[in-house]
CSV table of C-alpha atoms and ligand atoms in Angstrom, one decimal:
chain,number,residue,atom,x,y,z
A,1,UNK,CA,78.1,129.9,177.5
A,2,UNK,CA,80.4,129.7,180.6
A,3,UNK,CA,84.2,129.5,179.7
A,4,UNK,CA,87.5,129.6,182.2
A,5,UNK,CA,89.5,131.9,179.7
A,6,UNK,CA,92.5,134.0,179.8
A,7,UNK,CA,92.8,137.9,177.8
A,8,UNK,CA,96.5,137.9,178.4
A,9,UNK,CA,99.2,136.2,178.3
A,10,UNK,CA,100.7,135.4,182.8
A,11,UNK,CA,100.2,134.0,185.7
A,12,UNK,CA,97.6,131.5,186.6
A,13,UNK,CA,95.5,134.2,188.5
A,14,UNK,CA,94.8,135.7,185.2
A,15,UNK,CA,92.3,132.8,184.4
A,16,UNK,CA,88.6,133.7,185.1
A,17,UNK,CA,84.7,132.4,184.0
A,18,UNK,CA,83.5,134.6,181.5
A,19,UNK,CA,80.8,134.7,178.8
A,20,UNK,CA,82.0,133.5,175.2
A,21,UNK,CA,80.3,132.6,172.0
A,22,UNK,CA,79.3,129.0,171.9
A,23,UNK,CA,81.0,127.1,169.4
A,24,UNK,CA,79.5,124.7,166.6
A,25,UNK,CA,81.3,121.5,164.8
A,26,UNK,CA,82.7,121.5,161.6
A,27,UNK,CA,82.8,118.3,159.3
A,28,UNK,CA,83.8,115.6,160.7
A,29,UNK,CA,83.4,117.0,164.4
A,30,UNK,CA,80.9,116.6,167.4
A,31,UNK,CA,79.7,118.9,170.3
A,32,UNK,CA,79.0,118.0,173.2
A,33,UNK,CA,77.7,119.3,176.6
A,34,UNK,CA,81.4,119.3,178.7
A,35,UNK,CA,81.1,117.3,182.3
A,36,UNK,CA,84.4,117.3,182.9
A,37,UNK,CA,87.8,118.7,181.1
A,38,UNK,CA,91.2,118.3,182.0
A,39,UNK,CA,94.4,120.5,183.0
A,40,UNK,CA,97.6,120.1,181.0
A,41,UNK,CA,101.1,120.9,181.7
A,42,UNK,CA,100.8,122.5,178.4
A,43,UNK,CA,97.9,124.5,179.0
A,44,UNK,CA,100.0,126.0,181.8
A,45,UNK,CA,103.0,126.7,179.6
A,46,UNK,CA,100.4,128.1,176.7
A,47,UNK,CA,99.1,130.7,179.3
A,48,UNK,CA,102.5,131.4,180.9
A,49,UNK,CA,103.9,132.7,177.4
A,50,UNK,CA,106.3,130.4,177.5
A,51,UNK,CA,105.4,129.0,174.4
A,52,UNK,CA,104.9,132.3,173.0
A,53,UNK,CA,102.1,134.0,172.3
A,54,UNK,CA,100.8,131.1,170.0
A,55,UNK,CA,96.8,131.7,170.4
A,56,UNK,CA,95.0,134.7,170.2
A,57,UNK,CA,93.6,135.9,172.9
A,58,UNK,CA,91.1,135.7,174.5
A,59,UNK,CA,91.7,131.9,175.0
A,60,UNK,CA,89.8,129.0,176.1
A,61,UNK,CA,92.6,126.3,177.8
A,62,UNK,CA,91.9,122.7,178.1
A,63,UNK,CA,92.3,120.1,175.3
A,64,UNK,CA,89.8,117.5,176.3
A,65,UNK,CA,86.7,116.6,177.8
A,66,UNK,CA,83.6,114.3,178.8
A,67,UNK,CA,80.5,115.0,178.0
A,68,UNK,CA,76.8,114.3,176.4
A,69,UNK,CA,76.4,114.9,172.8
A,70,UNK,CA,74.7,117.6,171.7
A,71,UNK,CA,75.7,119.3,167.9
A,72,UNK,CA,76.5,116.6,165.2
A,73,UNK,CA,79.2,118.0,162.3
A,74,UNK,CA,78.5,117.0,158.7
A,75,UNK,CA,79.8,113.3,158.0
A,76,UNK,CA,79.7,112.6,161.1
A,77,UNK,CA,78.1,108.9,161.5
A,78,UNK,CA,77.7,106.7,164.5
A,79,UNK,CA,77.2,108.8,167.0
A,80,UNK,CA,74.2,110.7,168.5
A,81,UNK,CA,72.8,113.6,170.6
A,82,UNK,CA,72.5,112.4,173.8
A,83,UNK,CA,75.9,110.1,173.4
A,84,UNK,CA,78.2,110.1,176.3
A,85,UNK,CA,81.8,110.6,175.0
A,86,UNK,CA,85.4,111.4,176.0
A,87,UNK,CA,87.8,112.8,173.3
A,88,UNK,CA,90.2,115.6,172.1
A,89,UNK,CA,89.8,119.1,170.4
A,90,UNK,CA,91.0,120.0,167.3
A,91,UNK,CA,94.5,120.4,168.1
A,92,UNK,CA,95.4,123.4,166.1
A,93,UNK,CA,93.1,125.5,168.4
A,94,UNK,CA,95.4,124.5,171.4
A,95,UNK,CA,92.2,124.8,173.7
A,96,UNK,CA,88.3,125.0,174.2
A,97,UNK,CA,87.7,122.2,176.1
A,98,UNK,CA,87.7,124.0,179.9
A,99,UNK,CA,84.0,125.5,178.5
A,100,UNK,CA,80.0,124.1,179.1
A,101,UNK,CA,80.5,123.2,175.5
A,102,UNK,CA,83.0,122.1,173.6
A,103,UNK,CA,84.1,121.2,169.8
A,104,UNK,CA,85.6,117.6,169.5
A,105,UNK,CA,87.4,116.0,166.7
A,106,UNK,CA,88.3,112.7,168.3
A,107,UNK,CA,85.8,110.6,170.4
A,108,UNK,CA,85.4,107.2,172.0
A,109,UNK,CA,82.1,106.4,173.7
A,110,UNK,CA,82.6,106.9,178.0
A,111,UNK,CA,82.8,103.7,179.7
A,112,UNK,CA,81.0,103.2,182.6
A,113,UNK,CA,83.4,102.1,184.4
A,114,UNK,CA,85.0,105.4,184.1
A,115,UNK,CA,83.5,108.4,186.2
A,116,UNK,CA,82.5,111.6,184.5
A,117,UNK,CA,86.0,113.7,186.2
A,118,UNK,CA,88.3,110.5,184.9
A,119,UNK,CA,86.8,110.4,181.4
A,120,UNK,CA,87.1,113.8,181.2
A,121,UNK,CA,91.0,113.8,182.0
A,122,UNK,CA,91.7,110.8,180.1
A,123,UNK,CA,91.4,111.2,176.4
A,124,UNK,CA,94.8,113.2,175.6
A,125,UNK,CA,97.0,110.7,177.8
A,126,UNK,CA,95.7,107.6,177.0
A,127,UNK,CA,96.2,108.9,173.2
A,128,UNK,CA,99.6,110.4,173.8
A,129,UNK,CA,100.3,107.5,176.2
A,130,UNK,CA,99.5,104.8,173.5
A,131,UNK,CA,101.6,106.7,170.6
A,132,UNK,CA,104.5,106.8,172.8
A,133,UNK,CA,104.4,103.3,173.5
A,134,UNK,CA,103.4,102.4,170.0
A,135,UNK,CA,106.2,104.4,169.0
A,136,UNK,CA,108.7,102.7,171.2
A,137,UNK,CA,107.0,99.5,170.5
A,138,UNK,CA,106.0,98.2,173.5
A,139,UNK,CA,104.6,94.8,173.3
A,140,UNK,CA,104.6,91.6,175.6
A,141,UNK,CA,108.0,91.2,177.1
A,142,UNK,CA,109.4,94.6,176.6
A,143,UNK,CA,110.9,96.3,179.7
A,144,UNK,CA,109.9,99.4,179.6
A,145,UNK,CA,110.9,102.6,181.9
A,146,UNK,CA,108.9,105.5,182.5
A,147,UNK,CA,110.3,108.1,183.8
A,148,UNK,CA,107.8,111.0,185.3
A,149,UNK,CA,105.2,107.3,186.2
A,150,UNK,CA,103.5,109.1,188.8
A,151,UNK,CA,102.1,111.7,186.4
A,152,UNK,CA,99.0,112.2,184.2
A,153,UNK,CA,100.8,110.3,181.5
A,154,UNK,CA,102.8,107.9,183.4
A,155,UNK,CA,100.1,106.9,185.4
A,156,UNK,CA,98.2,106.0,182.3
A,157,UNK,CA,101.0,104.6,180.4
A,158,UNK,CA,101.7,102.3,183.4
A,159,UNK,CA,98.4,100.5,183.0
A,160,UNK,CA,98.5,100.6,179.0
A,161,UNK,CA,102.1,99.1,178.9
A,162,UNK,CA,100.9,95.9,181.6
A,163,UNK,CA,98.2,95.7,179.5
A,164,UNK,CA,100.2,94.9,176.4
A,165,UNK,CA,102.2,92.5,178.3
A,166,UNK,CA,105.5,94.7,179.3
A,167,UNK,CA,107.2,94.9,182.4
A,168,UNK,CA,107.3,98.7,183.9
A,169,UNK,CA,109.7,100.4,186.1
A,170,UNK,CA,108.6,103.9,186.9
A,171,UNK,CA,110.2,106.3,188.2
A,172,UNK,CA,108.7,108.5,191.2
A,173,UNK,CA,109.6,110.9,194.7
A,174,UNK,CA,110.4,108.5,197.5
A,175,UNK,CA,106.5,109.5,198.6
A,176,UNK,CA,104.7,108.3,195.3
A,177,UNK,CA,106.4,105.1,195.4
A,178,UNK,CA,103.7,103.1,196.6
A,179,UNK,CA,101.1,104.7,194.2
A,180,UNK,CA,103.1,104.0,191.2
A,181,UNK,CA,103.6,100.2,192.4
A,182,UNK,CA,99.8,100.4,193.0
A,183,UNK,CA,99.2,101.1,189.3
A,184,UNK,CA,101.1,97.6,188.1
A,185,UNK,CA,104.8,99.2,188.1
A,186,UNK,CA,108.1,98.4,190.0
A,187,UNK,CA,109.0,102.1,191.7
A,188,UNK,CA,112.5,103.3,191.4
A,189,UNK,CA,113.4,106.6,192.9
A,190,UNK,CA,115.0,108.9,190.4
A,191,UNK,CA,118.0,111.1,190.9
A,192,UNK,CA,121.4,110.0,190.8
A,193,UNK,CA,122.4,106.8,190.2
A,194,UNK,CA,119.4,106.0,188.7
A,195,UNK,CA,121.5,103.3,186.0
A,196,UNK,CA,121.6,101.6,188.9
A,197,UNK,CA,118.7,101.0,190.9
A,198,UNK,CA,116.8,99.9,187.3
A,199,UNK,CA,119.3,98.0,185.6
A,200,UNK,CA,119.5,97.9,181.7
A,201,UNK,CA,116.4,98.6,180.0
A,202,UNK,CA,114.6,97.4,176.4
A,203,UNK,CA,112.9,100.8,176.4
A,204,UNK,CA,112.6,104.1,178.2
A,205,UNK,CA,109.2,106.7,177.7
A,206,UNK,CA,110.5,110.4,179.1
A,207,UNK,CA,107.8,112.3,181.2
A,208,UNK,CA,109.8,114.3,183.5
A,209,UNK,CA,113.6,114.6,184.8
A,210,UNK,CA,116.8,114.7,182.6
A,211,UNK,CA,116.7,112.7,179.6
A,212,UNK,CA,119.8,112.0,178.9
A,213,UNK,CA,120.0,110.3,182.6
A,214,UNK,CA,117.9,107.4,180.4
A,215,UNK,CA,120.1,106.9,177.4
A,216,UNK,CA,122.3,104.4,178.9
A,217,UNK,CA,119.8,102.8,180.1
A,218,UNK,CA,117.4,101.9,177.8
A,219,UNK,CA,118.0,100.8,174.2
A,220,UNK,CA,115.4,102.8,172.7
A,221,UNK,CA,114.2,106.1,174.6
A,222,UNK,CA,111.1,108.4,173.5
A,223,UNK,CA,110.9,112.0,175.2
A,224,UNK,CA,107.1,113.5,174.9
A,225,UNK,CA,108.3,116.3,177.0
A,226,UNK,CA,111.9,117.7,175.9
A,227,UNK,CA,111.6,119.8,172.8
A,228,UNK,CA,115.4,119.8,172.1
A,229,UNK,CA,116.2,116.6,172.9
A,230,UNK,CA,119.8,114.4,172.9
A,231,UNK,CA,121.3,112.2,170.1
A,232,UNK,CA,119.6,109.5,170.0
A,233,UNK,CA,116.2,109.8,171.8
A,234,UNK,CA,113.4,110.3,169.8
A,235,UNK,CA,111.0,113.3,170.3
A,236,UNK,CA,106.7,112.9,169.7
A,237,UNK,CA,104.6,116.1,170.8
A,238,UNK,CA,100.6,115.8,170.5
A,239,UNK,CA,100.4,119.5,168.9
A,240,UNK,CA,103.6,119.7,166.8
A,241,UNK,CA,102.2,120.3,163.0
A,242,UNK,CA,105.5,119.3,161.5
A,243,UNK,CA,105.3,115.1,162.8
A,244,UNK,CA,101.4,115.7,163.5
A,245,UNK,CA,100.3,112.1,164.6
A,246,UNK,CA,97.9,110.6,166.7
A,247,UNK,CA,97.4,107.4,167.7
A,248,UNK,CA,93.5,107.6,168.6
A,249,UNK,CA,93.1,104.2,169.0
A,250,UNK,CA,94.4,104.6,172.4
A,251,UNK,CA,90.8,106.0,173.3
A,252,UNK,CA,89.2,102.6,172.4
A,253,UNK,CA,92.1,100.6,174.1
A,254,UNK,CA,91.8,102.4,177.0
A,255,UNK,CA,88.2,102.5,177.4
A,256,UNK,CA,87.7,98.5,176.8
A,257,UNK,CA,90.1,97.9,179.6
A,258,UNK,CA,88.4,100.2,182.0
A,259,UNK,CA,85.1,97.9,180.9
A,260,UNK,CA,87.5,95.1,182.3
A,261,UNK,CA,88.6,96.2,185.3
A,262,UNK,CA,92.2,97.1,184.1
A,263,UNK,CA,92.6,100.7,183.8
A,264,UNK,CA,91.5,103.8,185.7
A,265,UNK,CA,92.9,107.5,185.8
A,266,UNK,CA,94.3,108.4,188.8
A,267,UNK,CA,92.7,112.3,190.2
A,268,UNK,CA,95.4,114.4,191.9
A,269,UNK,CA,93.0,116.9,192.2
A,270,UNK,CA,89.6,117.7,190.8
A,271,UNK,CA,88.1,121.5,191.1
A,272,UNK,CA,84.8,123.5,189.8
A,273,UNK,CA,85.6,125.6,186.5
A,274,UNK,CA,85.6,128.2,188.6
A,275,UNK,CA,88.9,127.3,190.2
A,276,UNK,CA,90.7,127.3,187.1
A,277,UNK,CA,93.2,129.0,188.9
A,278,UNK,CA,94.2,126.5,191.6
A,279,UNK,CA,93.7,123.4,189.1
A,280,UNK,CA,96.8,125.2,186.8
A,281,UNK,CA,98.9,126.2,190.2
A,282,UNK,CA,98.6,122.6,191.1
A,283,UNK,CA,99.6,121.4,187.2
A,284,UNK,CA,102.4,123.9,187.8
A,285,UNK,CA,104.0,122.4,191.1
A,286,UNK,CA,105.1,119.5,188.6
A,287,UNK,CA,104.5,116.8,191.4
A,288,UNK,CA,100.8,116.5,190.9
A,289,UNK,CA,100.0,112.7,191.3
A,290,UNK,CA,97.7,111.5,188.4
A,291,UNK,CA,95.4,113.7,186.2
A,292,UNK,CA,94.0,117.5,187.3
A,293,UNK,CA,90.5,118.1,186.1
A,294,UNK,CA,88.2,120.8,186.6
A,295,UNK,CA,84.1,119.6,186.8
A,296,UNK,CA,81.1,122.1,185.1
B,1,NAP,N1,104.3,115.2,173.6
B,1,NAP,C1,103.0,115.1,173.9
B,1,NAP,O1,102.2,114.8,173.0
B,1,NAP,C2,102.6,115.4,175.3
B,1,NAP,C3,101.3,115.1,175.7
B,1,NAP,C4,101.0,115.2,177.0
B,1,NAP,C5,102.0,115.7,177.9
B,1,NAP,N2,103.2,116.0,177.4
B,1,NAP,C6,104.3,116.5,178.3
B,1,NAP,O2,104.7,115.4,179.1
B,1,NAP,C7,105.1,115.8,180.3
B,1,NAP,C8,104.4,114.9,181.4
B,1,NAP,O3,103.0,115.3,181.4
B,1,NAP,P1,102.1,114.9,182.6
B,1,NAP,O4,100.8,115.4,182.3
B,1,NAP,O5,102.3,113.5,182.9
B,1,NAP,O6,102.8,115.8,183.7
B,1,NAP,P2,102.5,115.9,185.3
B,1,NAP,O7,101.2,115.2,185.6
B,1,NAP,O8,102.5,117.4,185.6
B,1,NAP,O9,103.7,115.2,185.9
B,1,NAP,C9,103.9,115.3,187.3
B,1,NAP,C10,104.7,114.1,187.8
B,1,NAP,O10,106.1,114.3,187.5
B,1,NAP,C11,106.8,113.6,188.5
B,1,NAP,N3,108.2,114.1,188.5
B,1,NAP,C12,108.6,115.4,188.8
B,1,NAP,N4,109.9,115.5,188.7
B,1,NAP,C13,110.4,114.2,188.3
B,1,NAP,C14,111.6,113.7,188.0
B,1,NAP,N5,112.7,114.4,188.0
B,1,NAP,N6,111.7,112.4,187.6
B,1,NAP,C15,110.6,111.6,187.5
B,1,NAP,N7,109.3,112.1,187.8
B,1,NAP,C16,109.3,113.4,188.2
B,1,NAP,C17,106.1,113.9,189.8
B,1,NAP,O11,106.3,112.8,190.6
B,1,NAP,P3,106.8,113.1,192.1
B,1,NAP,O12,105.8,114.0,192.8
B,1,NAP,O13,106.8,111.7,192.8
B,1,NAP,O14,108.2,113.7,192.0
B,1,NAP,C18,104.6,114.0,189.3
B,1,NAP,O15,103.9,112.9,189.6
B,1,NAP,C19,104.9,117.3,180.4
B,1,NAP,O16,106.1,117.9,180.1
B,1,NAP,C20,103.8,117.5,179.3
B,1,NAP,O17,103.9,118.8,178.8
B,1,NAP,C21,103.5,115.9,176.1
């Protein structure tokens, strides 16, 4: 099968289609026929070495996808070939999903409402989305500030947070300000004097900038994105064996209010497999607007 894969360790130039072997569920997992996948600012880091050299090579980026069903692991009930899904790999593989096939171990059925490139790109956000806010525990009435609210989490967690009843204030570059109020969020411009544009704060979910910048702020503060983070704020990473957590229900939540009307995933940019290359330059820029995705 078709694969964008990487046999060392660099630039995002090193990413190419190649041939790989086609991979089959284990217990408790499904295949399924990829549509779409999406492009994470870890996937990036993975192939920079940034990480370190955490995956053997070569690797297959990408840690989730849309598609139709087609292998069925053992144990595996309520779903069928021919299903259309969105989910999430096994996370210890740190890839696979940027592939015409691909090994998932956490599914929701696609709503319609959803196209093919936005299911694709929304199963890891709308999970790591809903266990941040869970986490911080986000309910009706909570004011809540996200800080990076223009990006493929934020733009998620926006909707997710209005949807449980909170207020939002999201932070954004005086030119996304009108996209993040367009997703059910009051936009603040970050930088300097930040404290003061947004007021005090029940709760604050860290994306992107300086998190310490939201300590005063916000009573409670969650960081999905600062490994080594300040007293006080409270770290969650998707991938990170020692806390491994996942709040999956965040599929389902997010796919019955797309059936309402009341979430969507925002595209900054959707590009053939082939173009691997560009999606990860654009991930890398850190101002993409919404989710990257890359269509088979
Ligand atoms: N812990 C986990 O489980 C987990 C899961 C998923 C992602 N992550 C991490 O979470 C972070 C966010 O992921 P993502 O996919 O949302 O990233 P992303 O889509 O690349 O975020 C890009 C956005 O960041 C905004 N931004 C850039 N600088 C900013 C600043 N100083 N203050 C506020 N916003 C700023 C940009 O808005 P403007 O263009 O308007 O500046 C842009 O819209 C990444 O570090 C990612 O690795 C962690």
């Amino acid at each position: 099968m078709r694969a964008l894969r990487y046999t060392d360790f660099g630039p995002a130039d090193l990413l190419e289609v190649g041939e790989v072997a086609e991979p089959h569920p284990g217990a408790g997992q499904i295949r399924i026929a990829v549509r779409a996948s999406g492009v994470t600012p870890a996937d990036t880091a993975l192939r920079s070495g940034r990480l370190g050299h955490r995956v053997p090579l070569p690797h297959v980026p990408g840690v989730d996808a849309a598609g139709v069903v087609d292998e069925i692991g053992e144990g595996v009930t309520g779903v069928r070939p021919g299903d259309e899904v969105f989910g999430i790999v096994d996370l210890r593989q740190l890839g696979g999903a940027n592939a015409d096939h691909a090994v998932l171990a956490a599914w929701a059925p696609k709503p319609a409402a959803l196209s093919w490139e936005q299911a694709g790109g929304a199963a890891a956000n709308a999970e790591t989305a809903t266990r941040a806010l869970d986490l911080l525990q986000v309910g009706e009435g909570t004011t809540l500030l996200i800080a990076g609210a223009a990006g493929g989490v934020g733009t998620l967690a926006i909707q997710l947070a209005v949807a449980r009843g909170a207020q939002v204030i999201g932070t954004a570059g005086p030119a996304t300000q009108d996209f993040v109020a367009g997703l059910g969020a009051t936009p603040v411009v970050y930088g300097e004097g930040l404290a003061e544009r947004t007021g005090k704060v029940d709760a604050a979910l860290h994306c992107a900038g300086a998190v310490a910048d939201l300590v005063p702020i916000a009573g409670r503060v969650l960081t999905i994105a600062d490994m080594s983070p300040p007293e006080g704020v409270q770290a969650s990473f998707m991938a990170d064996p020692t806390t491994f957590r996942q709040a999956l229900h965040g599929l389902t939540d997010a796919a019955e209010l797309a059936g309402k009307g009341l979430f969507t995933v925002p595209l900054a940019g959707v590009f053939p497999l082939e173009e691997g290359p560009a999606a990860h330059r654009l991930s890398e820029t850190g101002h993409a607007h919404g989710k990257i995705v890359l269509v088979n």
